[in-house]
Amino acid sequence: MSALNMQSPEVIFAIEKVRQAALIADSIQQEMAGQSMTKNDRSPVTVADFAAQAIVGAGLAGKFPGDALVGEESAAPLRTPEGQETLKKITEYVRRGIPSATPDQICAWIDKGLGEPKGRYWVMDPIDGTKGFLRGDQYAVALALIENGEVLLGVLGCPNLTEVKSPDPKGPGSLVLGIRGQGSWWQPLKSKGEWKQLKVSGQSASKETVLLRSFEACHTDSPRMTQIIQTMGIQKAPILMDSLAKYSLVASGTADLLIRLRAACSADEGEYIWDQASGVVIVEEAGGKVTDLNGKKLDFTAGRTLNRNRGVLISNGKLHESALKAIQALKEGV
Ligand code: AMP
Ligand code: MG
């Protein structure tokens, strides 16, 4: 495929569909997550997850029917008697974007996400940062296009993010875009407006590093993270934030470093391709660097997980080597 640019059908499609899915997710977060619920009720994020994947699956079926989609969700639970109530709610929200959608069509669109991650494929995390979504905080709708292991295009719809800068949960929303060879850009999610280019920070002093960390303590290995912070001599307070929106803060220069260290208590085993793909091209095209914790390029040809890599290191480029050294100096290894 020839190189992509702002006018490519793939880019126009990805922007439009991520925006549509993110606006529906935003309505669900405001309308459902605001209702009185028990603390453990995950139904708002379940509805948003399926609705966002259905919107993108439907769009792909219409526009690029030959392309595979690798998504986090499958419609199997919606085809059971217990899933009917949820499917009804999903249908209600999908119809705000596609008025004629039927429950059967919605299940088929969601199941487009069972595609094989081979050759050219799209990868989607319909709601990344589910804990943030439920807290009324940051989350992202993430879509990327991969060809022969190279992430060509990444889009993040972040409905609560302010100008790709502030982690303040009440933000008006940002849409973030990375196109291989064309740079990284953002525009307001709702009011659109002009695209502004993103550029990583020039920070090279370890002690001045602004580190991004998961809001959820269980998503990182805190003892190892503390060792890395000490070895690098980082003195600044970190920014705590949910989801792939963290990648966009490295791209905008608001933060300098993000280290994905698997926690022992984390329920999920693998590092899924949809949890990283769109962020990779957004950071690299803003001038930053993404590798695993051994300095190796992320390998998107290994299936639904990054099983040929260990962890992820995301930086402004200038701090990459010193972070890698600090990781390699970990007493217990990585
Ligand atoms: P967080 O960035 O903490 O909001 O987590 C968002 C998503 O990233 C979730 O889907 C997690 O499964 C995934 N995740 C969390 N921690 C890690 C990690 N250390 N490495 C790779 N993925 C992670
Ligand atoms: Mg995720």
mmCIF file of C-alpha atoms and ligand atoms in Angstrom:
data_model
loop_
_atom_site.group_PDB
_atom_site.id
_atom_site.type_symbol
_atom_site.label_atom_id
_atom_site.label_comp_id
_atom_site.label_asym_id
_atom_site.label_seq_id
_atom_site.Cartn_x
_atom_site.Cartn_y
_atom_site.Cartn_z
ATOM 1 C CA MET A 1 0.000 0.000 0.000
ATOM 2 C CA SER A 2 1.265 3.504 -0.774
ATOM 3 C CA ALA A 3 1.931 5.883 2.132
ATOM 4 C CA LEU A 4 -1.032 7.402 3.905
ATOM 5 C CA ASN A 5 -1.831 11.097 4.297
ATOM 6 C CA MET A 6 -4.685 13.205 5.716
ATOM 7 C CA GLN A 7 -6.718 12.663 2.534
ATOM 8 C CA SER A 8 -6.360 8.859 2.409
ATOM 9 C CA PRO A 9 -9.692 7.010 2.676
ATOM 10 C CA GLU A 10 -8.282 4.938 5.577
ATOM 11 C CA VAL A 11 -7.396 8.079 7.544
ATOM 12 C CA ILE A 12 -10.712 9.823 6.881
ATOM 13 C CA PHE A 13 -12.533 6.613 7.849
ATOM 14 C CA ALA A 14 -10.573 6.075 11.074
ATOM 15 C CA ILE A 15 -11.047 9.667 12.248
ATOM 16 C CA GLU A 16 -14.763 9.627 11.507
ATOM 17 C CA LYS A 17 -15.468 6.257 13.139
ATOM 18 C CA VAL A 18 -13.358 6.834 16.253
ATOM 19 C CA ARG A 19 -15.062 10.189 16.731
ATOM 20 C CA GLN A 20 -18.508 8.626 16.338
ATOM 21 C CA ALA A 21 -17.688 5.748 18.708
ATOM 22 C CA ALA A 22 -16.091 8.078 21.276
ATOM 23 C CA LEU A 23 -19.111 10.420 21.290
ATOM 24 C CA ILE A 24 -21.456 7.481 21.878
ATOM 25 C CA ALA A 25 -19.172 6.219 24.679
ATOM 26 C CA ASP A 26 -19.239 9.731 26.150
ATOM 27 C CA SER A 27 -23.063 9.726 26.185
ATOM 28 C CA ILE A 28 -23.046 6.297 27.848
ATOM 29 C CA GLN A 29 -20.542 7.440 30.488
ATOM 30 C CA GLN A 30 -22.647 10.486 31.295
ATOM 31 C CA GLU A 31 -26.091 8.899 31.131
ATOM 32 C CA MET A 32 -25.487 5.397 32.497
ATOM 33 C CA ALA A 33 -22.517 5.835 34.819
ATOM 34 C CA GLY A 34 -24.351 8.758 36.461
ATOM 35 C CA GLN A 35 -27.371 6.625 37.328
ATOM 36 C CA SER A 36 -27.616 5.092 40.770
ATOM 37 C CA MET A 37 -25.774 1.783 40.607
ATOM 38 C CA THR A 38 -23.974 -0.532 42.915
ATOM 39 C CA LYS A 39 -20.251 0.154 43.094
ATOM 40 C CA ASN A 40 -19.395 -3.031 41.221
ATOM 41 C CA ASP A 41 -21.843 -2.525 38.374
ATOM 42 C CA ARG A 42 -19.801 -2.735 35.164
ATOM 43 C CA SER A 43 -22.804 -2.434 32.827
ATOM 44 C CA PRO A 44 -22.020 1.099 31.528
ATOM 45 C CA VAL A 45 -18.555 0.086 30.346
ATOM 46 C CA THR A 46 -19.881 -3.197 28.926
ATOM 47 C CA VAL A 47 -22.467 -1.323 26.851
ATOM 48 C CA ALA A 48 -19.883 1.258 25.718
ATOM 49 C CA ASP A 49 -17.335 -1.438 24.808
ATOM 50 C CA PHE A 50 -19.752 -3.334 22.564
ATOM 51 C CA ALA A 51 -21.354 -0.214 21.073
ATOM 52 C CA ALA A 52 -17.975 1.292 20.110
ATOM 53 C CA GLN A 53 -16.781 -1.944 18.492
ATOM 54 C CA ALA A 54 -20.108 -2.302 16.615
ATOM 55 C CA ILE A 55 -19.765 1.228 15.183
ATOM 56 C CA VAL A 56 -16.258 0.550 13.843
ATOM 57 C CA GLY A 57 -17.147 -3.009 12.695
ATOM 58 C CA ALA A 58 -20.126 -1.640 10.750
ATOM 59 C CA GLY A 59 -17.988 1.070 9.185
ATOM 60 C CA LEU A 60 -15.313 -1.406 8.104
ATOM 61 C CA ALA A 61 -17.883 -3.835 6.668
ATOM 62 C CA GLY A 62 -19.179 -0.984 4.494
ATOM 63 C CA LYS A 63 -15.939 0.756 3.532
ATOM 64 C CA PHE A 64 -13.160 -1.865 3.616
ATOM 65 C CA PRO A 65 -15.030 -5.207 3.557
ATOM 66 C CA GLY A 66 -11.861 -7.172 2.802
ATOM 67 C CA ASP A 67 -9.941 -5.864 5.841
ATOM 68 C CA ALA A 68 -9.726 -7.887 9.060
ATOM 69 C CA LEU A 69 -10.539 -6.305 12.424
ATOM 70 C CA VAL A 70 -8.901 -7.555 15.601
ATOM 71 C CA GLY A 71 -10.968 -6.303 18.505
ATOM 72 C CA GLU A 72 -11.092 -6.934 22.213
ATOM 73 C CA GLU A 73 -14.766 -7.996 22.262
ATOM 74 C CA SER A 74 -16.805 -10.919 20.833
ATOM 75 C CA ALA A 75 -20.621 -10.949 20.638
ATOM 76 C CA ALA A 76 -20.928 -14.483 22.132
ATOM 77 C CA PRO A 77 -22.209 -13.253 25.548
ATOM 78 C CA LEU A 78 -24.849 -11.104 23.785
ATOM 79 C CA ARG A 79 -26.323 -14.163 22.073
ATOM 80 C CA THR A 80 -27.200 -15.816 25.417
ATOM 81 C CA PRO A 81 -30.531 -15.260 27.240
ATOM 82 C CA GLU A 82 -28.671 -13.350 30.004
ATOM 83 C CA GLY A 83 -27.131 -11.035 27.404
ATOM 84 C CA GLN A 84 -30.463 -9.801 25.977
ATOM 85 C CA GLU A 85 -30.922 -6.868 28.343
ATOM 86 C CA THR A 86 -27.400 -5.614 27.569
ATOM 87 C CA LEU A 87 -27.938 -6.095 23.814
ATOM 88 C CA LYS A 88 -31.110 -3.998 24.043
ATOM 89 C CA LYS A 89 -29.205 -1.164 25.680
ATOM 90 C CA ILE A 90 -26.329 -1.432 23.155
ATOM 91 C CA THR A 91 -28.866 -1.285 20.301
ATOM 92 C CA GLU A 92 -30.383 1.864 21.773
ATOM 93 C CA TYR A 93 -26.987 3.614 21.705
ATOM 94 C CA VAL A 94 -25.739 2.250 18.355
ATOM 95 C CA ARG A 95 -28.973 3.577 16.780
ATOM 96 C CA ARG A 96 -27.883 7.107 17.686
ATOM 97 C CA GLY A 97 -25.184 6.648 15.017
ATOM 98 C CA ILE A 98 -26.847 4.049 12.755
ATOM 99 C CA PRO A 99 -30.636 4.488 13.107
ATOM 100 C CA SER A 100 -31.551 1.293 11.192
ATOM 101 C CA ALA A 101 -29.249 -1.052 13.200
ATOM 102 C CA THR A 102 -30.823 -4.329 14.364
ATOM 103 C CA PRO A 103 -29.552 -6.475 17.288
ATOM 104 C CA ASP A 104 -28.493 -9.233 14.849
ATOM 105 C CA GLN A 105 -26.520 -6.781 12.707
ATOM 106 C CA ILE A 106 -24.892 -5.348 15.815
ATOM 107 C CA CYS A 107 -23.689 -8.821 16.902
ATOM 108 C CA ALA A 108 -22.288 -9.445 13.408
ATOM 109 C CA TRP A 109 -20.463 -6.077 13.403
ATOM 110 C CA ILE A 110 -18.959 -6.812 16.836
ATOM 111 C CA ASP A 111 -17.839 -10.233 15.606
ATOM 112 C CA LYS A 112 -15.915 -8.655 12.752
ATOM 113 C CA GLY A 113 -13.407 -8.131 15.575
ATOM 114 C CA LEU A 114 -12.574 -11.858 15.589
ATOM 115 C CA GLY A 115 -10.307 -11.315 12.566
ATOM 116 C CA GLU A 116 -6.771 -12.671 12.227
ATOM 117 C CA PRO A 117 -3.853 -10.335 12.969
ATOM 118 C CA LYS A 118 -2.051 -11.071 9.683
ATOM 119 C CA GLY A 119 -0.888 -8.984 6.700
ATOM 120 C CA ARG A 120 -3.040 -5.860 6.694
ATOM 121 C CA TYR A 121 -5.444 -5.571 9.631
ATOM 122 C CA TRP A 122 -7.162 -3.052 11.886
ATOM 123 C CA VAL A 123 -6.861 -3.386 15.642
ATOM 124 C CA MET A 124 -9.258 -1.871 18.121
ATOM 125 C CA ASP A 125 -9.643 -1.408 21.840
ATOM 126 C CA PRO A 126 -13.222 -0.112 22.010
ATOM 127 C CA ILE A 127 -12.832 1.220 25.566
ATOM 128 C CA ASP A 128 -9.279 1.239 26.890
ATOM 129 C CA GLY A 129 -9.105 2.220 30.541
ATOM 130 C CA THR A 130 -12.349 0.594 31.701
ATOM 131 C CA LYS A 131 -11.602 1.515 35.328
ATOM 132 C CA GLY A 132 -11.204 5.173 34.333
ATOM 133 C CA PHE A 133 -14.470 5.036 32.392
ATOM 134 C CA LEU A 134 -16.352 3.747 35.442
ATOM 135 C CA ARG A 135 -14.733 6.360 37.701
ATOM 136 C CA GLY A 136 -15.857 9.149 35.335
ATOM 137 C CA ASP A 137 -12.210 9.705 34.451
ATOM 138 C CA GLN A 138 -9.920 9.239 31.418
ATOM 139 C CA TYR A 139 -10.367 6.449 28.859
ATOM 140 C CA ALA A 140 -9.774 6.064 25.128
ATOM 141 C CA VAL A 141 -11.382 4.555 22.034
ATOM 142 C CA ALA A 142 -8.369 3.215 20.130
ATOM 143 C CA LEU A 143 -8.071 2.157 16.472
ATOM 144 C CA ALA A 144 -4.953 1.382 14.446
ATOM 145 C CA LEU A 145 -4.095 0.061 10.992
ATOM 146 C CA ILE A 146 -1.202 -2.387 10.775
ATOM 147 C CA GLU A 147 0.433 -3.728 7.636
ATOM 148 C CA ASN A 148 3.117 -6.406 7.764
ATOM 149 C CA GLY A 149 3.881 -5.591 11.399
ATOM 150 C CA GLU A 150 4.171 -1.817 10.885
ATOM 151 C CA VAL A 151 1.612 0.468 12.568
ATOM 152 C CA LEU A 152 0.684 2.837 9.721
ATOM 153 C CA LEU A 153 -2.091 4.776 11.400
ATOM 154 C CA GLY A 154 -3.320 5.247 14.967
ATOM 155 C CA VAL A 155 -6.316 7.184 16.273
ATOM 156 C CA LEU A 156 -7.300 7.799 19.902
ATOM 157 C CA GLY A 157 -10.634 9.292 20.862
ATOM 158 C CA CYS A 158 -10.286 10.615 24.421
ATOM 159 C CA PRO A 159 -13.640 12.134 25.448
ATOM 160 C CA ASN A 160 -12.415 13.672 28.737
ATOM 161 C CA LEU A 161 -8.970 14.896 27.742
ATOM 162 C CA THR A 162 -8.181 18.625 27.565
ATOM 163 C CA GLU A 163 -5.945 19.652 24.634
ATOM 164 C CA VAL A 164 -3.852 16.447 24.955
ATOM 165 C CA LYS A 165 -2.399 17.953 28.103
ATOM 166 C CA SER A 166 -4.398 17.932 31.260
ATOM 167 C CA PRO A 167 -5.428 14.699 32.995
ATOM 168 C CA ASP A 168 -8.342 16.654 34.548
ATOM 169 C CA PRO A 169 -11.315 14.282 34.095
ATOM 170 C CA LYS A 170 -13.789 17.011 33.141
ATOM 171 C CA GLY A 171 -12.049 17.989 29.896
ATOM 172 C CA PRO A 172 -13.875 18.634 26.608
ATOM 173 C CA GLY A 173 -12.221 15.752 24.712
ATOM 174 C CA SER A 174 -9.350 15.350 22.250
ATOM 175 C CA LEU A 175 -8.980 13.323 19.061
ATOM 176 C CA VAL A 176 -5.376 12.262 18.482
ATOM 177 C CA LEU A 177 -3.942 10.978 15.216
ATOM 178 C CA GLY A 178 -0.600 9.541 14.098
ATOM 179 C CA ILE A 179 0.136 8.803 10.425
ATOM 180 C CA ARG A 180 3.371 7.018 9.553
ATOM 181 C CA GLY A 181 5.659 9.509 7.795
ATOM 182 C CA GLN A 182 3.193 12.410 8.260
ATOM 183 C CA GLY A 183 3.439 13.353 11.929
ATOM 184 C CA SER A 184 1.029 13.311 14.854
ATOM 185 C CA TRP A 185 -1.864 15.688 15.239
ATOM 186 C CA TRP A 186 -4.826 16.495 17.438
ATOM 187 C CA GLN A 187 -8.068 18.391 17.303
ATOM 188 C CA PRO A 188 -10.938 18.888 19.782
ATOM 189 C CA LEU A 189 -13.164 15.790 19.765
ATOM 190 C CA LYS A 190 -16.468 17.635 19.675
ATOM 191 C CA SER A 191 -15.928 21.041 18.085
ATOM 192 C CA LYS A 192 -13.299 19.705 15.612
ATOM 193 C CA GLY A 193 -11.386 22.858 14.525
ATOM 194 C CA GLU A 194 -7.921 22.872 12.981
ATOM 195 C CA TRP A 195 -5.420 20.038 13.398
ATOM 196 C CA LYS A 196 -2.440 20.954 15.565
ATOM 197 C CA GLN A 197 0.828 19.062 15.329
ATOM 198 C CA LEU A 198 2.190 17.207 18.337
ATOM 199 C CA LYS A 199 5.849 17.195 19.345
ATOM 200 C CA VAL A 200 7.542 15.379 22.219
ATOM 201 C CA SER A 201 9.463 17.288 24.888
ATOM 202 C CA GLY A 202 13.197 17.996 24.651
ATOM 203 C CA GLN A 203 13.771 16.912 28.231
ATOM 204 C CA SER A 204 17.048 15.035 28.698
ATOM 205 C CA ALA A 205 17.678 15.541 32.424
ATOM 206 C CA SER A 206 16.646 12.420 34.325
ATOM 207 C CA LYS A 207 15.799 14.264 37.507
ATOM 208 C CA GLU A 208 13.398 16.613 35.690
ATOM 209 C CA THR A 209 11.548 13.734 34.003
ATOM 210 C CA VAL A 210 7.748 13.829 34.123
ATOM 211 C CA LEU A 211 6.728 10.189 34.434
ATOM 212 C CA LEU A 212 3.269 8.869 33.550
ATOM 213 C CA ARG A 213 1.850 6.123 35.711
ATOM 214 C CA SER A 214 -1.346 4.069 35.660
ATOM 215 C CA PHE A 215 -4.006 5.420 37.971
ATOM 216 C CA GLU A 216 -4.663 1.836 39.061
ATOM 217 C CA ALA A 217 -1.854 0.703 41.360
ATOM 218 C CA CYS A 218 -2.421 -2.900 40.276
ATOM 219 C CA HIS A 219 -1.525 -2.094 36.638
ATOM 220 C CA THR A 220 2.130 -1.657 37.392
ATOM 221 C CA ASP A 221 4.897 -3.286 39.393
ATOM 222 C CA SER A 222 5.324 -0.612 42.065
ATOM 223 C CA PRO A 223 8.466 -1.970 43.795
ATOM 224 C CA ARG A 224 10.336 -2.146 40.465
ATOM 225 C CA MET A 225 8.972 1.247 39.411
ATOM 226 C CA THR A 226 10.314 2.752 42.646
ATOM 227 C CA GLN A 227 13.759 1.287 41.920
ATOM 228 C CA ILE A 228 13.749 2.770 38.392
ATOM 229 C CA ILE A 229 12.712 6.193 39.732
ATOM 230 C CA GLN A 230 15.550 6.047 42.265
ATOM 231 C CA THR A 231 18.171 4.900 39.741
ATOM 232 C CA MET A 232 17.193 7.664 37.316
ATOM 233 C CA GLY A 233 16.979 10.191 40.157
ATOM 234 C CA ILE A 234 13.526 11.387 39.062
ATOM 235 C CA GLN A 235 12.386 14.114 41.443
ATOM 236 C CA LYS A 236 9.199 15.377 39.830
ATOM 237 C CA ALA A 237 5.787 14.079 40.849
ATOM 238 C CA PRO A 238 4.345 11.647 38.289
ATOM 239 C CA ILE A 239 1.086 12.165 36.366
ATOM 240 C CA LEU A 240 -1.424 9.422 37.200
ATOM 241 C CA MET A 241 -3.747 8.581 34.353
ATOM 242 C CA ASP A 242 -5.789 5.748 32.849
ATOM 243 C CA SER A 243 -5.612 4.312 29.343
ATOM 244 C CA LEU A 244 -3.725 4.868 26.098
ATOM 245 C CA ALA A 245 -4.402 8.587 26.579
ATOM 246 C CA LYS A 246 -1.036 8.426 28.411
ATOM 247 C CA TYR A 247 0.749 7.882 25.088
ATOM 248 C CA SER A 248 -0.763 11.101 23.762
ATOM 249 C CA LEU A 249 0.657 13.066 26.714
ATOM 250 C CA VAL A 250 4.148 11.852 25.764
ATOM 251 C CA ALA A 251 3.433 12.890 22.144
ATOM 252 C CA SER A 252 2.335 16.389 23.243
ATOM 253 C CA GLY A 253 5.424 16.897 25.425
ATOM 254 C CA THR A 254 3.351 17.187 28.606
ATOM 255 C CA ALA A 255 5.090 14.089 29.956
ATOM 256 C CA ASP A 256 8.420 12.502 29.055
ATOM 257 C CA LEU A 257 8.332 8.840 30.007
ATOM 258 C CA LEU A 258 5.923 5.903 30.393
ATOM 259 C CA ILE A 259 7.015 2.430 31.480
ATOM 260 C CA ARG A 260 4.686 -0.568 31.137
ATOM 261 C CA LEU A 261 5.806 -3.037 33.793
ATOM 262 C CA ARG A 262 3.462 -5.954 34.399
ATOM 263 C CA ALA A 263 2.360 -6.229 38.027
ATOM 264 C CA ALA A 264 2.325 -9.574 39.767
ATOM 265 C CA CYS A 265 -1.260 -8.874 40.906
ATOM 266 C CA SER A 266 -2.530 -7.980 37.407
ATOM 267 C CA ALA A 267 -5.365 -10.285 36.315
ATOM 268 C CA ASP A 268 -4.444 -10.075 32.607
ATOM 269 C CA GLU A 269 -1.478 -12.108 31.437
ATOM 270 C CA GLY A 270 -0.621 -10.844 27.989
ATOM 271 C CA GLU A 271 0.196 -7.481 26.545
ATOM 272 C CA TYR A 272 -2.484 -7.181 23.898
ATOM 273 C CA ILE A 273 -1.749 -5.512 20.573
ATOM 274 C CA TRP A 274 -4.802 -3.232 20.951
ATOM 275 C CA ASP A 275 -3.442 -1.848 24.228
ATOM 276 C CA GLN A 276 -0.382 -0.366 22.475
ATOM 277 C CA ALA A 277 -0.733 -0.146 18.654
ATOM 278 C CA SER A 278 -2.317 3.277 18.138
ATOM 279 C CA GLY A 279 -0.106 4.865 20.798
ATOM 280 C CA VAL A 280 3.071 3.575 19.114
ATOM 281 C CA VAL A 281 2.654 5.509 15.863
ATOM 282 C CA ILE A 282 1.339 8.602 17.700
ATOM 283 C CA VAL A 283 4.478 8.798 19.896
ATOM 284 C CA GLU A 284 6.955 7.868 17.143
ATOM 285 C CA GLU A 285 5.528 10.400 14.695
ATOM 286 C CA ALA A 286 5.733 13.102 17.381
ATOM 287 C CA GLY A 287 9.494 12.386 17.584
ATOM 288 C CA GLY A 288 9.464 9.926 20.478
ATOM 289 C CA LYS A 289 10.542 6.324 20.846
ATOM 290 C CA VAL A 290 8.744 3.057 21.736
ATOM 291 C CA THR A 291 10.476 -0.259 22.449
ATOM 292 C CA ASP A 292 10.109 -3.134 24.869
ATOM 293 C CA LEU A 293 12.048 -3.172 28.149
ATOM 294 C CA ASN A 294 15.068 -4.694 26.382
ATOM 295 C CA GLY A 295 15.149 -1.968 23.721
ATOM 296 C CA LYS A 296 13.551 -4.219 21.059
ATOM 297 C CA LYS A 297 10.954 -2.955 18.560
ATOM 298 C CA LEU A 298 7.385 -4.125 19.364
ATOM 299 C CA ASP A 299 6.524 -7.088 17.134
ATOM 300 C CA PHE A 300 2.948 -6.866 15.825
ATOM 301 C CA THR A 301 3.260 -10.094 13.796
ATOM 302 C CA ALA A 302 3.049 -12.462 16.781
ATOM 303 C CA GLY A 303 -0.760 -12.756 17.088
ATOM 304 C CA ARG A 304 -3.167 -10.997 19.469
ATOM 305 C CA THR A 305 -0.461 -10.419 22.094
ATOM 306 C CA LEU A 306 3.064 -8.984 22.012
ATOM 307 C CA ASN A 307 4.466 -12.332 23.093
ATOM 308 C CA ARG A 308 7.885 -11.740 21.534
ATOM 309 C CA ASN A 309 8.375 -8.643 23.693
ATOM 310 C CA ARG A 310 8.634 -7.949 27.387
ATOM 311 C CA GLY A 311 6.885 -4.825 28.696
ATOM 312 C CA VAL A 312 6.873 -1.470 26.902
ATOM 313 C CA LEU A 313 9.029 1.658 27.224
ATOM 314 C CA ILE A 314 7.648 4.881 25.769
ATOM 315 C CA SER A 315 9.727 8.068 25.850
ATOM 316 C CA ASN A 316 10.501 11.391 24.221
ATOM 317 C CA GLY A 317 13.592 9.670 22.713
ATOM 318 C CA LYS A 318 16.148 11.674 24.696
ATOM 319 C CA LEU A 319 15.447 9.760 27.926
ATOM 320 C CA HIS A 320 15.195 6.333 26.324
ATOM 321 C CA GLU A 321 18.770 5.147 26.941
ATOM 322 C CA SER A 322 18.887 6.238 30.578
ATOM 323 C CA ALA A 323 15.507 4.583 31.218
ATOM 324 C CA LEU A 324 16.694 1.367 29.534
ATOM 325 C CA LYS A 325 19.846 1.393 31.690
ATOM 326 C CA ALA A 326 17.770 1.851 34.859
ATOM 327 C CA ILE A 327 15.501 -1.021 33.804
ATOM 328 C CA GLN A 328 18.471 -3.268 33.076
ATOM 329 C CA ALA A 329 19.933 -2.427 36.493
ATOM 330 C CA LEU A 330 16.845 -3.792 38.293
ATOM 331 C CA LYS A 331 17.991 -6.196 40.991
ATOM 332 C CA GLU A 332 15.488 -8.924 40.110
ATOM 333 C CA GLY A 333 15.522 -8.260 36.348
ATOM 334 C CA VAL A 334 12.348 -7.583 34.348
HETATM 335 P P1 AMP B 1 -4.099 1.611 32.338
HETATM 336 O O1 AMP B 1 -3.082 2.162 31.409
HETATM 337 O O2 AMP B 1 -3.580 1.315 33.692
HETATM 338 O O3 AMP B 1 -5.357 2.437 32.340
HETATM 339 O O4 AMP B 1 -4.537 0.225 31.732
HETATM 340 C C1 AMP B 1 -5.243 0.226 30.528
HETATM 341 C C2 AMP B 1 -5.062 -1.029 29.754
HETATM 342 O O5 AMP B 1 -3.703 -1.383 29.617
HETATM 343 C C3 AMP B 1 -5.757 -2.216 30.330
HETATM 344 O O6 AMP B 1 -6.460 -2.806 29.259
HETATM 345 C C4 AMP B 1 -4.703 -3.138 30.833
HETATM 346 O O7 AMP B 1 -4.996 -4.479 30.566
HETATM 347 C C5 AMP B 1 -3.486 -2.714 30.052
HETATM 348 N N1 AMP B 1 -2.318 -2.700 30.896
HETATM 349 C C6 AMP B 1 -2.273 -2.329 32.173
HETATM 350 N N2 AMP B 1 -1.030 -2.446 32.659
HETATM 351 C C7 AMP B 1 -0.263 -2.883 31.653
HETATM 352 C C8 AMP B 1 1.106 -3.207 31.521
HETATM 353 N N3 AMP B 1 1.930 -3.118 32.555
HETATM 354 N N4 AMP B 1 1.548 -3.614 30.329
HETATM 355 C C9 AMP B 1 0.709 -3.697 29.292
HETATM 356 N N5 AMP B 1 -0.600 -3.426 29.347
HETATM 357 C C10 AMP B 1 -1.101 -3.031 30.504
HETATM 358 MG MG MG B 2 -7.245 -2.067 26.976
#
